[in-house]
Amino acid sequence: MSTSQYTGANSRKNYLVPLPYFYYQNEHIKVNRDGLLGHLWQLENITLDFSFSANIPVKSAEVDLRKGMPDIDWTFQAGPALKYYLSGQQYSSEKSYFEVFSRKVVMTDFSYLDNAGWQYGASYLSQSLIANQFNANLTWQNRLTVNFATDDFHQLYYGVDKKYQSNIREAYTSHGGYLHSSISSGVVYRKGSLWLAGFMMYRNLQGMKSEDSPLVERKDNISIGLGMAWIIR
């Protein structure tokens, strides 16, 4: 995967990381490449889910504008999502839905746990089945998301305490509000135990509440990634 160190940074980083692929599903919980999904409630085409995700750490020494500032450790997010399905259902190969979500964010290096605020927003997802032949299927997924976050989250990534101000960055206090919008597109190939995927995501920070932070170097970012897994049953 190739992505910016954090959204709004010029510097990029490439990751080649072997990770275990977990898959588990029962009537209410599913664990797969999308994270932990909890199916809490459903009424016709409306569902209430619980989701879990994570963001990679930021090493401040590797980012010119953050040098001398604390690192940002792993951040994990978890919370409910209310979805309205226009077509298909949760586990359908073809589906589309609108979603509103709210997730609690915590930061940790696995020796401590610290509050990092909340992230919330709305999104639209469309997934279609491109091919389904020879016991294999290829799906194409597109998502548009608008993200907001509280003071703590904005301050974590874009705030500068007075003790860390320097000749390249002024002290800055972030406030909660609009974070960014993103559009992503990806394809997934699945045949038996083999799983292959590729994606591209574009984020736009125009109008972000912390847009004038000295840690924001650019108003957009692109991330791309490839993944491969062999599922052991």
PDB file of N, CA and C in Angstrom, residues 99-191:
ATOM      1  N   GLU A  99     -25.507   5.297   4.366  1.00  0.00           N
ATOM      2  CA  GLU A  99     -25.095   4.958   5.732  1.00  0.00           C
ATOM      3  C   GLU A  99     -24.777   6.220   6.517  1.00  0.00           C
ATOM      4  N   VAL A 100     -25.177   6.252   7.780  1.00  0.00           N
ATOM      5  CA  VAL A 100     -24.689   7.257   8.724  1.00  0.00           C
ATOM      6  C   VAL A 100     -23.992   6.492   9.851  1.00  0.00           C
ATOM      7  N   PHE A 101     -22.863   7.010  10.315  1.00  0.00           N
ATOM      8  CA  PHE A 101     -22.063   6.256  11.277  1.00  0.00           C
ATOM      9  C   PHE A 101     -21.465   7.182  12.327  1.00  0.00           C
ATOM     10  N   SER A 102     -21.100   6.595  13.458  1.00  0.00           N
ATOM     11  CA  SER A 102     -20.407   7.297  14.538  1.00  0.00           C
ATOM     12  C   SER A 102     -19.471   6.303  15.198  1.00  0.00           C
ATOM     13  N   ARG A 103     -18.190   6.677  15.341  1.00  0.00           N
ATOM     14  CA  ARG A 103     -17.205   5.739  15.889  1.00  0.00           C
ATOM     15  C   ARG A 103     -16.346   6.416  16.954  1.00  0.00           C
ATOM     16  N   LYS A 104     -16.210   5.765  18.084  1.00  0.00           N
ATOM     17  CA  LYS A 104     -15.297   6.202  19.129  1.00  0.00           C
ATOM     18  C   LYS A 104     -13.871   5.879  18.708  1.00  0.00           C
ATOM     19  N   VAL A 105     -12.939   6.834  18.915  1.00  0.00           N
ATOM     20  CA  VAL A 105     -11.542   6.644  18.509  1.00  0.00           C
ATOM     21  C   VAL A 105     -10.655   6.613  19.745  1.00  0.00           C
ATOM     22  N   VAL A 106      -9.779   5.619  19.812  1.00  0.00           N
ATOM     23  CA  VAL A 106      -8.774   5.546  20.878  1.00  0.00           C
ATOM     24  C   VAL A 106      -7.401   5.371  20.240  1.00  0.00           C
ATOM     25  N   MET A 107      -6.355   5.834  20.951  1.00  0.00           N
ATOM     26  CA  MET A 107      -4.984   5.698  20.477  1.00  0.00           C
ATOM     27  C   MET A 107      -4.209   4.833  21.454  1.00  0.00           C
ATOM     28  N   THR A 108      -3.328   3.970  20.902  1.00  0.00           N
ATOM     29  CA  THR A 108      -2.567   3.073  21.763  1.00  0.00           C
ATOM     30  C   THR A 108      -1.295   2.590  21.069  1.00  0.00           C
ATOM     31  N   ASP A 109      -0.276   2.277  21.878  1.00  0.00           N
ATOM     32  CA  ASP A 109       0.879   1.533  21.377  1.00  0.00           C
ATOM     33  C   ASP A 109       0.894   0.162  22.034  1.00  0.00           C
ATOM     34  N   PHE A 110      -0.268  -0.230  22.593  1.00  0.00           N
ATOM     35  CA  PHE A 110      -0.522  -1.507  23.262  1.00  0.00           C
ATOM     36  C   PHE A 110       0.058  -1.575  24.665  1.00  0.00           C
ATOM     37  N   SER A 111       0.600  -0.411  25.158  1.00  0.00           N
ATOM     38  CA  SER A 111       0.990  -0.320  26.567  1.00  0.00           C
ATOM     39  C   SER A 111       0.104   0.670  27.313  1.00  0.00           C
ATOM     40  N   TYR A 112      -0.735   1.411  26.577  1.00  0.00           N
ATOM     41  CA  TYR A 112      -1.657   2.379  27.166  1.00  0.00           C
ATOM     42  C   TYR A 112      -2.853   2.520  26.237  1.00  0.00           C
ATOM     43  N   LEU A 113      -3.880   3.205  26.700  1.00  0.00           N
ATOM     44  CA  LEU A 113      -5.072   3.475  25.899  1.00  0.00           C
ATOM     45  C   LEU A 113      -5.500   4.907  26.183  1.00  0.00           C
ATOM     46  N   ASP A 114      -5.617   5.729  25.121  1.00  0.00           N
ATOM     47  CA  ASP A 114      -5.906   7.144  25.303  1.00  0.00           C
ATOM     48  C   ASP A 114      -7.086   7.558  24.420  1.00  0.00           C
ATOM     49  N   ASN A 115      -7.892   8.464  24.938  1.00  0.00           N
ATOM     50  CA  ASN A 115      -9.035   8.986  24.191  1.00  0.00           C
ATOM     51  C   ASN A 115      -8.557   9.820  23.002  1.00  0.00           C
ATOM     52  N   ALA A 116      -9.170   9.602  21.826  1.00  0.00           N
ATOM     53  CA  ALA A 116      -8.833  10.393  20.638  1.00  0.00           C
ATOM     54  C   ALA A 116     -10.091  10.948  19.984  1.00  0.00           C
ATOM     55  N   GLY A 117     -11.155  11.073  20.744  1.00  0.00           N
ATOM     56  CA  GLY A 117     -12.361  11.719  20.242  1.00  0.00           C
ATOM     57  C   GLY A 117     -13.303  10.790  19.497  1.00  0.00           C
ATOM     58  N   TRP A 118     -14.084  11.391  18.614  1.00  0.00           N
ATOM     59  CA  TRP A 118     -15.069  10.674  17.810  1.00  0.00           C
ATOM     60  C   TRP A 118     -14.931  11.075  16.352  1.00  0.00           C
ATOM     61  N   GLN A 119     -15.242  10.124  15.469  1.00  0.00           N
ATOM     62  CA  GLN A 119     -15.360  10.422  14.049  1.00  0.00           C
ATOM     63  C   GLN A 119     -16.750   9.976  13.610  1.00  0.00           C
ATOM     64  N   TYR A 120     -17.404  10.792  12.774  1.00  0.00           N
ATOM     65  CA  TYR A 120     -18.757  10.468  12.356  1.00  0.00           C
ATOM     66  C   TYR A 120     -18.983  11.025  10.957  1.00  0.00           C
ATOM     67  N   GLY A 121     -20.048  10.551  10.307  1.00  0.00           N
ATOM     68  CA  GLY A 121     -20.303  11.024   8.956  1.00  0.00           C
ATOM     69  C   GLY A 121     -21.357  10.226   8.244  1.00  0.00           C
ATOM     70  N   ALA A 122     -21.338  10.311   6.918  1.00  0.00           N
ATOM     71  CA  ALA A 122     -22.311   9.624   6.070  1.00  0.00           C
ATOM     72  C   ALA A 122     -21.609   9.144   4.808  1.00  0.00           C
ATOM     73  N   SER A 123     -22.131   8.073   4.220  1.00  0.00           N
ATOM     74  CA  SER A 123     -21.517   7.543   3.009  1.00  0.00           C
ATOM     75  C   SER A 123     -22.556   6.861   2.123  1.00  0.00           C
ATOM     76  N   TYR A 124     -22.176   6.679   0.880  1.00  0.00           N
ATOM     77  CA  TYR A 124     -22.979   5.917  -0.080  1.00  0.00           C
ATOM     78  C   TYR A 124     -22.077   4.860  -0.691  1.00  0.00           C
ATOM     79  N   LEU A 125     -22.533   3.622  -0.730  1.00  0.00           N
ATOM     80  CA  LEU A 125     -21.745   2.518  -1.291  1.00  0.00           C
ATOM     81  C   LEU A 125     -22.539   1.812  -2.374  1.00  0.00           C
ATOM     82  N   SER A 126     -21.836   1.450  -3.436  1.00  0.00           N
ATOM     83  CA  SER A 126     -22.415   0.652  -4.513  1.00  0.00           C
ATOM     84  C   SER A 126     -21.453  -0.478  -4.847  1.00  0.00           C
ATOM     85  N   GLN A 127     -21.942  -1.704  -4.836  1.00  0.00           N
ATOM     86  CA  GLN A 127     -21.119  -2.864  -5.166  1.00  0.00           C
ATOM     87  C   GLN A 127     -21.827  -3.690  -6.233  1.00  0.00           C
ATOM     88  N   SER A 128     -21.089  -4.038  -7.279  1.00  0.00           N
ATOM     89  CA  SER A 128     -21.666  -4.815  -8.370  1.00  0.00           C
ATOM     90  C   SER A 128     -20.814  -6.035  -8.662  1.00  0.00           C
ATOM     91  N   LEU A 129     -21.465  -7.071  -9.173  1.00  0.00           N
ATOM     92  CA  LEU A 129     -20.787  -8.307  -9.551  1.00  0.00           C
ATOM     93  C   LEU A 129     -20.397  -8.210 -11.012  1.00  0.00           C
ATOM     94  N   ILE A 130     -19.089  -8.175 -11.289  1.00  0.00           N
ATOM     95  CA  ILE A 130     -18.606  -8.027 -12.658  1.00  0.00           C
ATOM     96  C   ILE A 130     -18.618  -9.366 -13.383  1.00  0.00           C
ATOM     97  N   ALA A 131     -18.157 -10.400 -12.691  1.00  0.00           N
ATOM     98  CA  ALA A 131     -18.086 -11.725 -13.313  1.00  0.00           C
ATOM     99  C   ALA A 131     -18.266 -12.794 -12.253  1.00  0.00           C
ATOM    100  N   ASN A 132     -18.865 -13.897 -12.662  1.00  0.00           N
ATOM    101  CA  ASN A 132     -19.068 -15.034 -11.776  1.00  0.00           C
ATOM    102  C   ASN A 132     -19.025 -16.308 -12.608  1.00  0.00           C
ATOM    103  N   GLN A 133     -17.814 -16.803 -12.850  1.00  0.00           N
ATOM    104  CA  GLN A 133     -17.620 -17.966 -13.696  1.00  0.00           C
ATOM    105  C   GLN A 133     -16.537 -18.863 -13.112  1.00  0.00           C
ATOM    106  N   PHE A 134     -16.645 -20.144 -13.410  1.00  0.00           N
ATOM    107  CA  PHE A 134     -15.639 -21.127 -13.021  1.00  0.00           C
ATOM    108  C   PHE A 134     -15.370 -21.094 -11.506  1.00  0.00           C
ATOM    109  N   ASN A 135     -16.439 -21.000 -10.723  1.00  0.00           N
ATOM    110  CA  ASN A 135     -16.341 -20.984  -9.253  1.00  0.00           C
ATOM    111  C   ASN A 135     -15.537 -19.796  -8.719  1.00  0.00           C
ATOM    112  N   ALA A 136     -15.501 -18.713  -9.503  1.00  0.00           N
ATOM    113  CA  ALA A 136     -14.802 -17.490  -9.080  1.00  0.00           C
ATOM    114  C   ALA A 136     -15.721 -16.302  -9.314  1.00  0.00           C
ATOM    115  N   ASN A 137     -15.542 -15.242  -8.514  1.00  0.00           N
ATOM    116  CA  ASN A 137     -16.327 -14.032  -8.758  1.00  0.00           C
ATOM    117  C   ASN A 137     -15.441 -12.798  -8.616  1.00  0.00           C
ATOM    118  N   LEU A 138     -15.829 -11.780  -9.348  1.00  0.00           N
ATOM    119  CA  LEU A 138     -15.115 -10.504  -9.347  1.00  0.00           C
ATOM    120  C   LEU A 138     -16.135  -9.408  -9.056  1.00  0.00           C
ATOM    121  N   THR A 139     -15.916  -8.666  -7.963  1.00  0.00           N
ATOM    122  CA  THR A 139     -16.837  -7.599  -7.598  1.00  0.00           C
ATOM    123  C   THR A 139     -16.132  -6.246  -7.659  1.00  0.00           C
ATOM    124  N   TRP A 140     -16.913  -5.210  -7.910  1.00  0.00           N
ATOM    125  CA  TRP A 140     -16.414  -3.837  -8.009  1.00  0.00           C
ATOM    126  C   TRP A 140     -17.184  -2.997  -7.010  1.00  0.00           C
ATOM    127  N   GLN A 141     -16.466  -2.295  -6.121  1.00  0.00           N
ATOM    128  CA  GLN A 141     -17.097  -1.524  -5.061  1.00  0.00           C
ATOM    129  C   GLN A 141     -16.652  -0.066  -5.124  1.00  0.00           C
ATOM    130  N   ASN A 142     -17.615   0.849  -5.025  1.00  0.00           N
ATOM    131  CA  ASN A 142     -17.340   2.285  -5.010  1.00  0.00           C
ATOM    132  C   ASN A 142     -18.016   2.901  -3.793  1.00  0.00           C
ATOM    133  N   ARG A 143     -17.320   3.838  -3.144  1.00  0.00           N
ATOM    134  CA  ARG A 143     -17.871   4.462  -1.942  1.00  0.00           C
ATOM    135  C   ARG A 143     -17.538   5.958  -1.917  1.00  0.00           C
ATOM    136  N   LEU A 144     -18.537   6.761  -1.556  1.00  0.00           N
ATOM    137  CA  LEU A 144     -18.368   8.188  -1.343  1.00  0.00           C
ATOM    138  C   LEU A 144     -18.678   8.471   0.123  1.00  0.00           C
ATOM    139  N   THR A 145     -17.748   9.142   0.833  1.00  0.00           N
ATOM    140  CA  THR A 145     -17.905   9.358   2.271  1.00  0.00           C
ATOM    141  C   THR A 145     -17.613  10.807   2.632  1.00  0.00           C
ATOM    142  N   VAL A 146     -18.422  11.361   3.526  1.00  0.00           N
ATOM    143  CA  VAL A 146     -18.184  12.682   4.115  1.00  0.00           C
ATOM    144  C   VAL A 146     -17.917  12.474   5.600  1.00  0.00           C
ATOM    145  N   ASN A 147     -16.749  12.927   6.082  1.00  0.00           N
ATOM    146  CA  ASN A 147     -16.312  12.672   7.447  1.00  0.00           C
ATOM    147  C   ASN A 147     -16.258  13.948   8.287  1.00  0.00           C
ATOM    148  N   PHE A 148     -16.657  13.810   9.548  1.00  0.00           N
ATOM    149  CA  PHE A 148     -16.544  14.870  10.544  1.00  0.00           C
ATOM    150  C   PHE A 148     -15.844  14.283  11.769  1.00  0.00           C
ATOM    151  N   ALA A 149     -15.295  15.136  12.619  1.00  0.00           N
ATOM    152  CA  ALA A 149     -14.611  14.642  13.815  1.00  0.00           C
ATOM    153  C   ALA A 149     -14.681  15.686  14.917  1.00  0.00           C
ATOM    154  N   THR A 150     -14.508  15.229  16.154  1.00  0.00           N
ATOM    155  CA  THR A 150     -14.554  16.123  17.315  1.00  0.00           C
ATOM    156  C   THR A 150     -13.209  16.823  17.517  1.00  0.00           C
ATOM    157  N   ASP A 151     -13.181  17.740  18.503  1.00  0.00           N
ATOM    158  CA  ASP A 151     -11.969  18.516  18.796  1.00  0.00           C
ATOM    159  C   ASP A 151     -10.751  17.619  19.002  1.00  0.00           C
ATOM    160  N   ASP A 152     -10.911  16.568  19.810  1.00  0.00           N
ATOM    161  CA  ASP A 152      -9.775  15.714  20.168  1.00  0.00           C
ATOM    162  C   ASP A 152      -9.132  15.082  18.948  1.00  0.00           C
ATOM    163  N   PHE A 153      -9.959  14.622  18.017  1.00  0.00           N
ATOM    164  CA  PHE A 153      -9.414  13.970  16.821  1.00  0.00           C
ATOM    165  C   PHE A 153      -8.681  14.981  15.952  1.00  0.00           C
ATOM    166  N   HIS A 154      -9.292  16.144  15.699  1.00  0.00           N
ATOM    167  CA  HIS A 154      -8.625  17.188  14.909  1.00  0.00           C
ATOM    168  C   HIS A 154      -7.306  17.602  15.561  1.00  0.00           C
ATOM    169  N   GLN A 155      -7.319  17.769  16.891  1.00  0.00           N
ATOM    170  CA  GLN A 155      -6.123  18.215  17.599  1.00  0.00           C
ATOM    171  C   GLN A 155      -5.008  17.182  17.511  1.00  0.00           C
ATOM    172  N   LEU A 156      -5.356  15.904  17.534  1.00  0.00           N
ATOM    173  CA  LEU A 156      -4.358  14.838  17.472  1.00  0.00           C
ATOM    174  C   LEU A 156      -3.523  14.937  16.196  1.00  0.00           C
ATOM    175  N   TYR A 157      -4.182  15.169  15.065  1.00  0.00           N
ATOM    176  CA  TYR A 157      -3.480  15.167  13.777  1.00  0.00           C
ATOM    177  C   TYR A 157      -3.027  16.561  13.326  1.00  0.00           C
ATOM    178  N   TYR A 158      -3.753  17.609  13.722  1.00  0.00           N
ATOM    179  CA  TYR A 158      -3.489  18.930  13.145  1.00  0.00           C
ATOM    180  C   TYR A 158      -3.179  20.018  14.169  1.00  0.00           C
ATOM    181  N   GLY A 159      -3.294  19.719  15.459  1.00  0.00           N
ATOM    182  CA  GLY A 159      -2.990  20.711  16.480  1.00  0.00           C
ATOM    183  C   GLY A 159      -1.499  20.785  16.794  1.00  0.00           C
ATOM    184  N   VAL A 160      -1.035  21.977  17.214  1.00  0.00           N
ATOM    185  CA  VAL A 160       0.363  22.176  17.613  1.00  0.00           C
ATOM    186  C   VAL A 160       0.365  22.876  18.976  1.00  0.00           C
ATOM    187  N   ASP A 161       0.765  22.159  20.018  1.00  0.00           N
ATOM    188  CA  ASP A 161       0.874  22.778  21.341  1.00  0.00           C
ATOM    189  C   ASP A 161       1.979  23.843  21.317  1.00  0.00           C
ATOM    190  N   LYS A 162       1.867  24.826  22.192  1.00  0.00           N
ATOM    191  CA  LYS A 162       2.840  25.923  22.218  1.00  0.00           C
ATOM    192  C   LYS A 162       4.271  25.431  22.430  1.00  0.00           C
ATOM    193  N   LYS A 163       4.438  24.360  23.209  1.00  0.00           N
ATOM    194  CA  LYS A 163       5.794  23.868  23.466  1.00  0.00           C
ATOM    195  C   LYS A 163       6.432  23.234  22.232  1.00  0.00           C
ATOM    196  N   TYR A 164       5.616  22.980  21.193  1.00  0.00           N
ATOM    197  CA  TYR A 164       6.159  22.374  19.969  1.00  0.00           C
ATOM    198  C   TYR A 164       6.206  23.350  18.804  1.00  0.00           C
ATOM    199  N   GLN A 165       5.900  24.618  19.044  1.00  0.00           N
ATOM    200  CA  GLN A 165       5.987  25.574  17.947  1.00  0.00           C
ATOM    201  C   GLN A 165       7.455  25.824  17.608  1.00  0.00           C
ATOM    202  N   SER A 166       7.709  26.150  16.344  1.00  0.00           N
ATOM    203  CA  SER A 166       9.087  26.344  15.882  1.00  0.00           C
ATOM    204  C   SER A 166       9.068  27.333  14.730  1.00  0.00           C
ATOM    205  N   ASN A 167      10.223  27.480  14.076  1.00  0.00           N
ATOM    206  CA  ASN A 167      10.290  28.418  12.960  1.00  0.00           C
ATOM    207  C   ASN A 167       9.580  27.894  11.717  1.00  0.00           C
ATOM    208  N   ILE A 168       9.171  26.624  11.724  1.00  0.00           N
ATOM    209  CA  ILE A 168       8.441  26.073  10.572  1.00  0.00           C
ATOM    210  C   ILE A 168       6.966  25.814  10.893  1.00  0.00           C
ATOM    211  N   ARG A 169       6.569  25.993  12.150  1.00  0.00           N
ATOM    212  CA  ARG A 169       5.159  25.793  12.506  1.00  0.00           C
ATOM    213  C   ARG A 169       4.802  26.643  13.719  1.00  0.00           C
ATOM    214  N   GLU A 170       3.667  27.287  13.634  1.00  0.00           N
ATOM    215  CA  GLU A 170       3.150  28.083  14.735  1.00  0.00           C
ATOM    216  C   GLU A 170       2.244  27.229  15.616  1.00  0.00           C
ATOM    217  N   ALA A 171       2.023  27.688  16.840  1.00  0.00           N
ATOM    218  CA  ALA A 171       1.073  26.999  17.709  1.00  0.00           C
ATOM    219  C   ALA A 171      -0.312  27.075  17.075  1.00  0.00           C
ATOM    220  N   TYR A 172      -1.065  25.989  17.208  1.00  0.00           N
ATOM    221  CA  TYR A 172      -2.375  25.934  16.558  1.00  0.00           C
ATOM    222  C   TYR A 172      -3.300  25.036  17.369  1.00  0.00           C
ATOM    223  N   THR A 173      -4.501  25.515  17.614  1.00  0.00           N
ATOM    224  CA  THR A 173      -5.518  24.731  18.314  1.00  0.00           C
ATOM    225  C   THR A 173      -6.629  24.368  17.336  1.00  0.00           C
ATOM    226  N   SER A 174      -6.864  23.078  17.170  1.00  0.00           N
ATOM    227  CA  SER A 174      -7.894  22.609  16.249  1.00  0.00           C
ATOM    228  C   SER A 174      -9.242  22.541  16.951  1.00  0.00           C
ATOM    229  N   HIS A 175     -10.283  22.648  16.160  1.00  0.00           N
ATOM    230  CA  HIS A 175     -11.643  22.535  16.670  1.00  0.00           C
ATOM    231  C   HIS A 175     -12.413  21.509  15.851  1.00  0.00           C
ATOM    232  N   GLY A 176     -13.417  20.917  16.459  1.00  0.00           N
ATOM    233  CA  GLY A 176     -14.182  19.877  15.797  1.00  0.00           C
ATOM    234  C   GLY A 176     -15.014  20.404  14.641  1.00  0.00           C
ATOM    235  N   GLY A 177     -15.342  19.518  13.721  1.00  0.00           N
ATOM    236  CA  GLY A 177     -16.152  19.876  12.567  1.00  0.00           C
ATOM    237  C   GLY A 177     -15.789  19.023  11.365  1.00  0.00           C
ATOM    238  N   TYR A 178     -16.014  19.587  10.186  1.00  0.00           N
ATOM    239  CA  TYR A 178     -15.769  18.851   8.938  1.00  0.00           C
ATOM    240  C   TYR A 178     -14.316  18.402   8.848  1.00  0.00           C
ATOM    241  N   LEU A 179     -14.106  17.144   8.467  1.00  0.00           N
ATOM    242  CA  LEU A 179     -12.761  16.572   8.374  1.00  0.00           C
ATOM    243  C   LEU A 179     -12.302  16.461   6.927  1.00  0.00           C
ATOM    244  N   HIS A 180     -12.964  15.652   6.143  1.00  0.00           N
ATOM    245  CA  HIS A 180     -12.650  15.535   4.715  1.00  0.00           C
ATOM    246  C   HIS A 180     -13.715  14.683   4.037  1.00  0.00           C
ATOM    247  N   SER A 181     -13.688  14.700   2.709  1.00  0.00           N
ATOM    248  CA  SER A 181     -14.535  13.814   1.899  1.00  0.00           C
ATOM    249  C   SER A 181     -13.628  12.874   1.128  1.00  0.00           C
ATOM    250  N   SER A 182     -14.124  11.682   0.859  1.00  0.00           N
ATOM    251  CA  SER A 182     -13.313  10.715   0.134  1.00  0.00           C
ATOM    252  C   SER A 182     -14.170   9.938  -0.852  1.00  0.00           C
ATOM    253  N   ILE A 183     -13.528   9.512  -1.917  1.00  0.00           N
ATOM    254  CA  ILE A 183     -14.156   8.616  -2.872  1.00  0.00           C
ATOM    255  C   ILE A 183     -13.170   7.488  -3.130  1.00  0.00           C
ATOM    256  N   SER A 184     -13.658   6.260  -3.056  1.00  0.00           N
ATOM    257  CA  SER A 184     -12.781   5.105  -3.243  1.00  0.00           C
ATOM    258  C   SER A 184     -13.408   4.126  -4.220  1.00  0.00           C
ATOM    259  N   SER A 185     -12.544   3.381  -4.880  1.00  0.00           N
ATOM    260  CA  SER A 185     -12.985   2.370  -5.836  1.00  0.00           C
ATOM    261  C   SER A 185     -12.054   1.173  -5.728  1.00  0.00           C
ATOM    262  N   GLY A 186     -12.625  -0.019  -5.722  1.00  0.00           N
ATOM    263  CA  GLY A 186     -11.793  -1.210  -5.597  1.00  0.00           C
ATOM    264  C   GLY A 186     -12.446  -2.436  -6.202  1.00  0.00           C
ATOM    265  N   VAL A 187     -11.612  -3.392  -6.553  1.00  0.00           N
ATOM    266  CA  VAL A 187     -12.108  -4.658  -7.091  1.00  0.00           C
ATOM    267  C   VAL A 187     -11.598  -5.797  -6.213  1.00  0.00           C
ATOM    268  N   VAL A 188     -12.419  -6.837  -6.091  1.00  0.00           N
ATOM    269  CA  VAL A 188     -12.067  -8.013  -5.300  1.00  0.00           C
ATOM    270  C   VAL A 188     -12.305  -9.259  -6.141  1.00  0.00           C
ATOM    271  N   TYR A 189     -11.283 -10.109  -6.241  1.00  0.00           N
ATOM    272  CA  TYR A 189     -11.385 -11.390  -6.939  1.00  0.00           C
ATOM    273  C   TYR A 189     -11.323 -12.506  -5.908  1.00  0.00           C
ATOM    274  N   ARG A 190     -12.265 -13.400  -5.977  1.00  0.00           N
ATOM    275  CA  ARG A 190     -12.315 -14.502  -5.009  1.00  0.00           C
ATOM    276  C   ARG A 190     -12.570 -15.812  -5.743  1.00  0.00           C
ATOM    277  N   LYS A 191     -11.677 -16.787  -5.539  1.00  0.00           N
ATOM    278  CA  LYS A 191     -11.866 -18.129  -6.067  1.00  0.00           C
ATOM    279  C   LYS A 191     -11.390 -19.120  -5.032  1.00  0.00           C
TER     280      LYS A 191
END
